mmCIF file of C-alpha atoms in Angstrom:
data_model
loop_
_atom_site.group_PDB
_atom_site.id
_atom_site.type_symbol
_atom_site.label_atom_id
_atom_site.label_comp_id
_atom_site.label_asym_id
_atom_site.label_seq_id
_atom_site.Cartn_x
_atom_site.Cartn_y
_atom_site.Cartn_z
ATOM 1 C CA UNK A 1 0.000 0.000 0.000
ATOM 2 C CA UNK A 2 1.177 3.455 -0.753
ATOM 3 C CA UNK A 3 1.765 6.231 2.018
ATOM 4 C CA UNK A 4 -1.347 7.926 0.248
ATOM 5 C CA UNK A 5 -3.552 5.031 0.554
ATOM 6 C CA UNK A 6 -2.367 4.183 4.200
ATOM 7 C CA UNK A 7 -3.715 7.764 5.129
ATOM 8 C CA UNK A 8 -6.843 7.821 3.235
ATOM 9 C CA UNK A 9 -7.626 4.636 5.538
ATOM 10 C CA UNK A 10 -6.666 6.130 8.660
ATOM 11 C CA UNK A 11 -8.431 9.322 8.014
ATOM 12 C CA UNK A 12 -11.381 7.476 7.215
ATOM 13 C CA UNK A 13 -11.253 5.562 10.024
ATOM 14 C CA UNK A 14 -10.813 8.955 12.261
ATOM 15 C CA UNK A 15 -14.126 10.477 10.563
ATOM 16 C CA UNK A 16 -16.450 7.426 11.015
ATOM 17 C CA UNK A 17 -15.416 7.008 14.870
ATOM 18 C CA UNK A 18 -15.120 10.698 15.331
ATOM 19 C CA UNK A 19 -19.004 10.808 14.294
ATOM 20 C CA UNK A 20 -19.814 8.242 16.542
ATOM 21 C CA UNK A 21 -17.838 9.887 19.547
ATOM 22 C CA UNK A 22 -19.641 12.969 18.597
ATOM 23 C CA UNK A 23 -23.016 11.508 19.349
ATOM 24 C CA UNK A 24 -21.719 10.168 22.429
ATOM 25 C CA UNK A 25 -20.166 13.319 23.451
ATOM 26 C CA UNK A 26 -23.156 15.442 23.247
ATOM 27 C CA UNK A 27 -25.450 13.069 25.243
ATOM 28 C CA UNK A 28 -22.357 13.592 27.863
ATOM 29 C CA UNK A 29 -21.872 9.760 28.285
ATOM 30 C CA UNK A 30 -18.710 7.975 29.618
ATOM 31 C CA UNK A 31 -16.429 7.877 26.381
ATOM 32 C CA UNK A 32 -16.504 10.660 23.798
ATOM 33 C CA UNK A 33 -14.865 11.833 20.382
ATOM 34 C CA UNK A 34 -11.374 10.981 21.236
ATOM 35 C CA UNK A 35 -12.062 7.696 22.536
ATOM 36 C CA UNK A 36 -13.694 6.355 20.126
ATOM 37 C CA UNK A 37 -11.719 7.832 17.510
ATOM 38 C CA UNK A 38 -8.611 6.541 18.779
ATOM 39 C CA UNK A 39 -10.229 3.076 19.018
ATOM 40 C CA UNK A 40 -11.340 3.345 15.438
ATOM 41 C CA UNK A 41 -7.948 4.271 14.386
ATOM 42 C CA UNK A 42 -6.404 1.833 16.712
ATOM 43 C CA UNK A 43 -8.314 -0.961 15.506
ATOM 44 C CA UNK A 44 -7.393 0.077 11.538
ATOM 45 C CA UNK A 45 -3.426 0.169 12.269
ATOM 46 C CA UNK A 46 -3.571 -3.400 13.377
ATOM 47 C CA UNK A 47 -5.895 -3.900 10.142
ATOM 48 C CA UNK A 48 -2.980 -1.827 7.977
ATOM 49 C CA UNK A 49 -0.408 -4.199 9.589
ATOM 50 C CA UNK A 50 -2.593 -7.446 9.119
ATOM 51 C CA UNK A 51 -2.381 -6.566 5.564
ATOM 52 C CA UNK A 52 1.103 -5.802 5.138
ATOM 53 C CA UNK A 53 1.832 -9.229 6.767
ATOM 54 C CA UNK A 54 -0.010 -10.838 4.035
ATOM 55 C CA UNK A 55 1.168 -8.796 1.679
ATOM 56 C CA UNK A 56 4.891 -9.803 2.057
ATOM 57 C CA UNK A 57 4.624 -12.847 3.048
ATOM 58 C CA UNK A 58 2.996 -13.457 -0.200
ATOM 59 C CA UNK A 59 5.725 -11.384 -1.716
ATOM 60 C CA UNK A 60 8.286 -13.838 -0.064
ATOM 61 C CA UNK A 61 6.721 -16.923 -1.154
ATOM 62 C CA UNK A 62 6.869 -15.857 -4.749
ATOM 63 C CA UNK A 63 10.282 -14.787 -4.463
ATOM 64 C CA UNK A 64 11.555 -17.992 -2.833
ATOM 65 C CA UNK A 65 9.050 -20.822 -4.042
ATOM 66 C CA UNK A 66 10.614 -23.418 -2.012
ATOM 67 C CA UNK A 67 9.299 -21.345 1.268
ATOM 68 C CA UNK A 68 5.581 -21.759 0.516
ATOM 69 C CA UNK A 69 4.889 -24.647 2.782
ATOM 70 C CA UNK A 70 6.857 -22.770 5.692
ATOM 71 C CA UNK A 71 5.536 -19.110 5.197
ATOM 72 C CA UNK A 72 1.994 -18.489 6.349
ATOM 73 C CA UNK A 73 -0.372 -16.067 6.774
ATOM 74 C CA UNK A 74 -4.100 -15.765 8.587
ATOM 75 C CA UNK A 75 -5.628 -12.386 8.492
ATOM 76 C CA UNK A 76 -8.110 -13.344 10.584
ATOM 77 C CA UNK A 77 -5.833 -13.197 13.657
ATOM 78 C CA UNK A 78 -4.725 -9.700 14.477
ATOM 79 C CA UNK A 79 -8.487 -9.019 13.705
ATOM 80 C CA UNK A 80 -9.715 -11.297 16.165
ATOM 81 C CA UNK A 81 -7.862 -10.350 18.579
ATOM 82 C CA UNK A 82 -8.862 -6.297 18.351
ATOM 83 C CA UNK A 83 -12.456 -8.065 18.693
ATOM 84 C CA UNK A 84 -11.984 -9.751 21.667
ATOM 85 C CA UNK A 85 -9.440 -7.151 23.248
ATOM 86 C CA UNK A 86 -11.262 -3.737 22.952
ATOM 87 C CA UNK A 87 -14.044 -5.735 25.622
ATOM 88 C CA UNK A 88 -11.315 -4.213 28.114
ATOM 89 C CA UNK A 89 -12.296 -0.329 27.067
ATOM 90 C CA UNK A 90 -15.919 -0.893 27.011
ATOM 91 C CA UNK A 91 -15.755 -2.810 30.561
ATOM 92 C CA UNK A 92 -14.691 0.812 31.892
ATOM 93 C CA UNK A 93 -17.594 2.798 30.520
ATOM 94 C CA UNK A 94 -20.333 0.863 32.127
ATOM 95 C CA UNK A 95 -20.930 1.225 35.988
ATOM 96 C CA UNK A 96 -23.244 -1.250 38.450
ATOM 97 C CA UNK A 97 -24.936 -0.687 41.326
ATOM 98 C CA UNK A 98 -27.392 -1.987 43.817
ATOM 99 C CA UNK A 99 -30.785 -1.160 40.920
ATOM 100 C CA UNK A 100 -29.254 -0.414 37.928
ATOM 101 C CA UNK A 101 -26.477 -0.536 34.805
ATOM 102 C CA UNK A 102 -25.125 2.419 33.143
ATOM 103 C CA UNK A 103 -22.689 2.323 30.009
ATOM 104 C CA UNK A 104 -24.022 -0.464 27.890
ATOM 105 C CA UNK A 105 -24.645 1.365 25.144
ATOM 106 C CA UNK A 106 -21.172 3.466 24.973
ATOM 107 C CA UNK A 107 -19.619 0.187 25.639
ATOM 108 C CA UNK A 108 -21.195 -1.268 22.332
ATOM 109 C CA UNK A 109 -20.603 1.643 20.724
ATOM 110 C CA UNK A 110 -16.881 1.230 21.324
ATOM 111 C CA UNK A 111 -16.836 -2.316 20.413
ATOM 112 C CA UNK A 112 -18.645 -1.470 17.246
ATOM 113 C CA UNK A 113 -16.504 1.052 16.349
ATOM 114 C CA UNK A 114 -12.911 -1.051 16.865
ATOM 115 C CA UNK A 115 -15.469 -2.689 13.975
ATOM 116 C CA UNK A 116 -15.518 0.885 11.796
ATOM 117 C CA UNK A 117 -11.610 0.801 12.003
ATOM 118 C CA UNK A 118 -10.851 -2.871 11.055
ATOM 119 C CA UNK A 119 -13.125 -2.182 7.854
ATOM 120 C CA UNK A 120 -11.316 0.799 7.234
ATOM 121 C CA UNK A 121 -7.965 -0.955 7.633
ATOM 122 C CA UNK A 122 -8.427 -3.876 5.049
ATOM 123 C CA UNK A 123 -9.810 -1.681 2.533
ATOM 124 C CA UNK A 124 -13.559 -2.160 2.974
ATOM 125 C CA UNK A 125 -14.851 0.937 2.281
ATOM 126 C CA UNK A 126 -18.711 0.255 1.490
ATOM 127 C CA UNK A 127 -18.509 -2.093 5.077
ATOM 128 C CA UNK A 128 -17.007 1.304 6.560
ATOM 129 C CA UNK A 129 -19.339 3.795 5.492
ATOM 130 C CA UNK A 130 -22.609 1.657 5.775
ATOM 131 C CA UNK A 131 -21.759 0.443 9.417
ATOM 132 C CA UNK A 132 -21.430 4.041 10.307
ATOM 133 C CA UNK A 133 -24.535 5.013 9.016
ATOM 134 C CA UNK A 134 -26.795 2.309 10.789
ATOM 135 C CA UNK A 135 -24.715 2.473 13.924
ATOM 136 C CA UNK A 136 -25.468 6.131 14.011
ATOM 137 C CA UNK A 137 -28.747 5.638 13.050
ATOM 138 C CA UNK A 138 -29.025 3.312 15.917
ATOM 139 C CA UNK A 139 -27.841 5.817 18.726
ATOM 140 C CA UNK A 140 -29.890 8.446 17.389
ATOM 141 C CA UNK A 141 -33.192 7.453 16.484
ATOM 142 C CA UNK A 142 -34.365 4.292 18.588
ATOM 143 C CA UNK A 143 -34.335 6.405 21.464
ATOM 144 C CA UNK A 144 -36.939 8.310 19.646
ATOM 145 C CA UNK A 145 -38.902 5.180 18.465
ATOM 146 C CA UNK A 146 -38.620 3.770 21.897
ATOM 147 C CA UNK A 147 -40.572 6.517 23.241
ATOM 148 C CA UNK A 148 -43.340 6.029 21.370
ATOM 149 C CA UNK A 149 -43.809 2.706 22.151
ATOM 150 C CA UNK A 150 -45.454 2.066 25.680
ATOM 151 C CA UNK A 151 -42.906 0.633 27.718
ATOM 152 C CA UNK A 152 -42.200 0.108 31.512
ATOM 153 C CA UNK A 153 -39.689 1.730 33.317
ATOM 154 C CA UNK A 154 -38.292 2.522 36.558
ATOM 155 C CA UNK A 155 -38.587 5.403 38.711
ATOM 156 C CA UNK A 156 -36.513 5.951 41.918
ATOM 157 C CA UNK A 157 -37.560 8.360 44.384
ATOM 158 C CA UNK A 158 -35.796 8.795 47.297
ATOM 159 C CA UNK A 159 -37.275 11.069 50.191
ATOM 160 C CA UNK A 160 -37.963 12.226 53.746
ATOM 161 C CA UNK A 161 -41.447 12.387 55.565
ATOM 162 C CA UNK A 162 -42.911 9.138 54.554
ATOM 163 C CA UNK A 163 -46.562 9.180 54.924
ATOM 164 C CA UNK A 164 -47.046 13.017 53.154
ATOM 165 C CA UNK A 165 -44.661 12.148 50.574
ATOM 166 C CA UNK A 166 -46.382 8.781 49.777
ATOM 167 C CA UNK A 167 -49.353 10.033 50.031
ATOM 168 C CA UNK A 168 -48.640 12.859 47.357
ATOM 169 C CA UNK A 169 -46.712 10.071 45.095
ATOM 170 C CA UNK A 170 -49.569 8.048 45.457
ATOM 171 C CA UNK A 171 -52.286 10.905 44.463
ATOM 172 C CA UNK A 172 -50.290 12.010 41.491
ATOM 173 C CA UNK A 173 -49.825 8.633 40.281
ATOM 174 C CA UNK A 174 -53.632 8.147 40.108
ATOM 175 C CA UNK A 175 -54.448 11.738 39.271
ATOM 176 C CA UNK A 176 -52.601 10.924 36.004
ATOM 177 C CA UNK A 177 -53.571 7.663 35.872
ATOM 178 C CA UNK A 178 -50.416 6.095 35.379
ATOM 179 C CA UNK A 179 -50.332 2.347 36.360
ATOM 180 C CA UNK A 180 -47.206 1.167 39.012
ATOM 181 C CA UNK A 181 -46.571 -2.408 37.550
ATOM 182 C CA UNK A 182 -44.515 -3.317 40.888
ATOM 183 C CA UNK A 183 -42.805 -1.002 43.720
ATOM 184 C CA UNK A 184 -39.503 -1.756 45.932
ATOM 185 C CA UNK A 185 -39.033 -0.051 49.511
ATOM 186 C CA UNK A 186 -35.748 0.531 51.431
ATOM 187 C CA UNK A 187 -35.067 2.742 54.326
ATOM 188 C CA UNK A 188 -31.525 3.699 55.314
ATOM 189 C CA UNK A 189 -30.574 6.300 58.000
ATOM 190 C CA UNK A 190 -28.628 9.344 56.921
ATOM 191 C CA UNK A 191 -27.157 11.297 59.561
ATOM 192 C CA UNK A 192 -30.517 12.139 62.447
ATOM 193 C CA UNK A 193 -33.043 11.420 59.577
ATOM 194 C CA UNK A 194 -34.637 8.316 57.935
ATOM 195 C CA UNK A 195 -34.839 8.369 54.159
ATOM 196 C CA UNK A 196 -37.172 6.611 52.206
ATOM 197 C CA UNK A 197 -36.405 5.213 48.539
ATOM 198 C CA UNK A 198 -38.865 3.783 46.396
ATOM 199 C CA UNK A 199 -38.324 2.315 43.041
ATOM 200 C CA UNK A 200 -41.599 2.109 40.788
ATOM 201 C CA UNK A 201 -42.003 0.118 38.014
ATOM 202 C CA UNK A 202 -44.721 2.138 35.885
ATOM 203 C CA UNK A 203 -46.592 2.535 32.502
ATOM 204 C CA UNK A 204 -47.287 5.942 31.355
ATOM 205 C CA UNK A 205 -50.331 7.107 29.557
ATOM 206 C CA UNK A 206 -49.229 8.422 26.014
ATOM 207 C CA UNK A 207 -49.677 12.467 27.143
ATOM 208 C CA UNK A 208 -47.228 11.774 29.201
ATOM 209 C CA UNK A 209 -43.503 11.333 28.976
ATOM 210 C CA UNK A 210 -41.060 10.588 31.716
ATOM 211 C CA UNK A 211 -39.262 14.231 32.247
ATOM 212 C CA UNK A 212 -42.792 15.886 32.587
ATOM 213 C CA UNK A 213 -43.409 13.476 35.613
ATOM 214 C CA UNK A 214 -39.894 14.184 37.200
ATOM 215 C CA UNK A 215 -40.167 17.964 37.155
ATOM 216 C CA UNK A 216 -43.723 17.301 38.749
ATOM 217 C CA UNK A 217 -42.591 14.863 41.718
ATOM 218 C CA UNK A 218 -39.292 17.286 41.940
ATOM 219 C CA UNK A 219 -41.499 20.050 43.165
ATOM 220 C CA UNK A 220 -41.881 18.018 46.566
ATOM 221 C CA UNK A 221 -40.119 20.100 48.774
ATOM 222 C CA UNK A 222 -39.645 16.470 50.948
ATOM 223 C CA UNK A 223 -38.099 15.116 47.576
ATOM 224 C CA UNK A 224 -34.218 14.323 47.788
ATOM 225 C CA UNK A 225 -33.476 12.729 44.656
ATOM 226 C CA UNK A 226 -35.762 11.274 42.103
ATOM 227 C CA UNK A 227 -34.708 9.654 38.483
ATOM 228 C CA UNK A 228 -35.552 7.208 35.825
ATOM 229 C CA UNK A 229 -33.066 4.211 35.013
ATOM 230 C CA UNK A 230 -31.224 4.959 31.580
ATOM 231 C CA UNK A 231 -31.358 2.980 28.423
#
């Protein structure tokens, strides 16, 4: 491959994770645009070198024919291990607690793009380009699509002053007639007070969506923290 040809790969490698880091970035998630474009890039240098392997050891066993049962030459491998080591990266992005996992999604996105930069790096442009295009396509518009489509999810609410608080969670949950598919209760003791966290499992009517219902339980003034588990 020519120094020309080299770059063109690496620069299109740079662009396709760089778009997907940019998506990442703006929703403010673990891993952003330089992390995913130096994965992309990564992942097409040891594509670059997987090829220039081939490439002369091909080049050797047509120079010295009597070599061609000893040289060898799987391009497979160097790939396959870029698959199975960039797990590593994406293990850092995603964080577990007690009632819930955050990350997933970056850490896929990660993985896919080490994906964007082997394509890049052995030349497969049309792979490249397309696997950009639906991964981005992914990120950005099932969220969207999700939405629409009645789902359960969690709600944790964590307060003070259990019986007035319940009783107001309770009222506005009816009021807007949104159905609690199951509820979990723990009480821990934080400094001289109790505080209360419940996690509801619930099904909102279609005029409503989930931020509308935080900023209404927010305005609690008994209310300590109170959000919805991430996708």
């Amino acid at each position: 491959m020519t120094l020309l040809e080299i770059g063109g790969r690496l620069l299109l490698a740079l662009a396709l994770g760089g778009l997907v880091g940019f998506e990442r970035e703006f929703k403010n998630r673990p891993a952003g645009i330089k992390t995913h474009i130096l994965v992309a890039m990564g992942a097409c240098v040891i594509a670059l070198i997987q090829q220039e392997i081939t490439y002369q050891a091909l080049q050797t066993a047509t120079t010295y024919p009597n070599l061609v049962g000893v040289v060898r030459s799987d391009e497979a491998r160097l790939i396959a291990q870029v698959v199975s080591g960039v797990g590593f990266l994406g293990a850092g992005t995603i964080i577990v607690t007690k009632r819930s996992v955050i990350g997933l999604t970056t850490a896929a996105s990660i993985w896919a793009v080490a994906g964007l930069g082997l394509a890049c790096g052995m030349g497969y442009y049309d792979i490249a380009i397309m696997g950009s295009v639906g991964l981005l396509l992914a990120l950005t518009m099932m969220n969207r699509l999700i939405n629409k489509i009645p789902m359960s999810k969690k709600i944790e609410i964590k307060y003070t002053h259990k019986e007035e608080t319940q009783e107001y969670i309770h009222q506005y949950f009816k009021k807007n007639k949104i159905k609690v598919v199951d509820v979990n209760f723990t009480m821990e003791q934080s400094q001289d007070k109790k505080v209360y966290t419940n996690i509801y499992t619930v099904d909102l009517p279609h005029r409503l969506d989930y931020p509308q219902v935080i900023e209404d339980l927010s305005s609690l003034a008994h209310i300590v923290k109170i959000r919805t588990n991430k996708l």
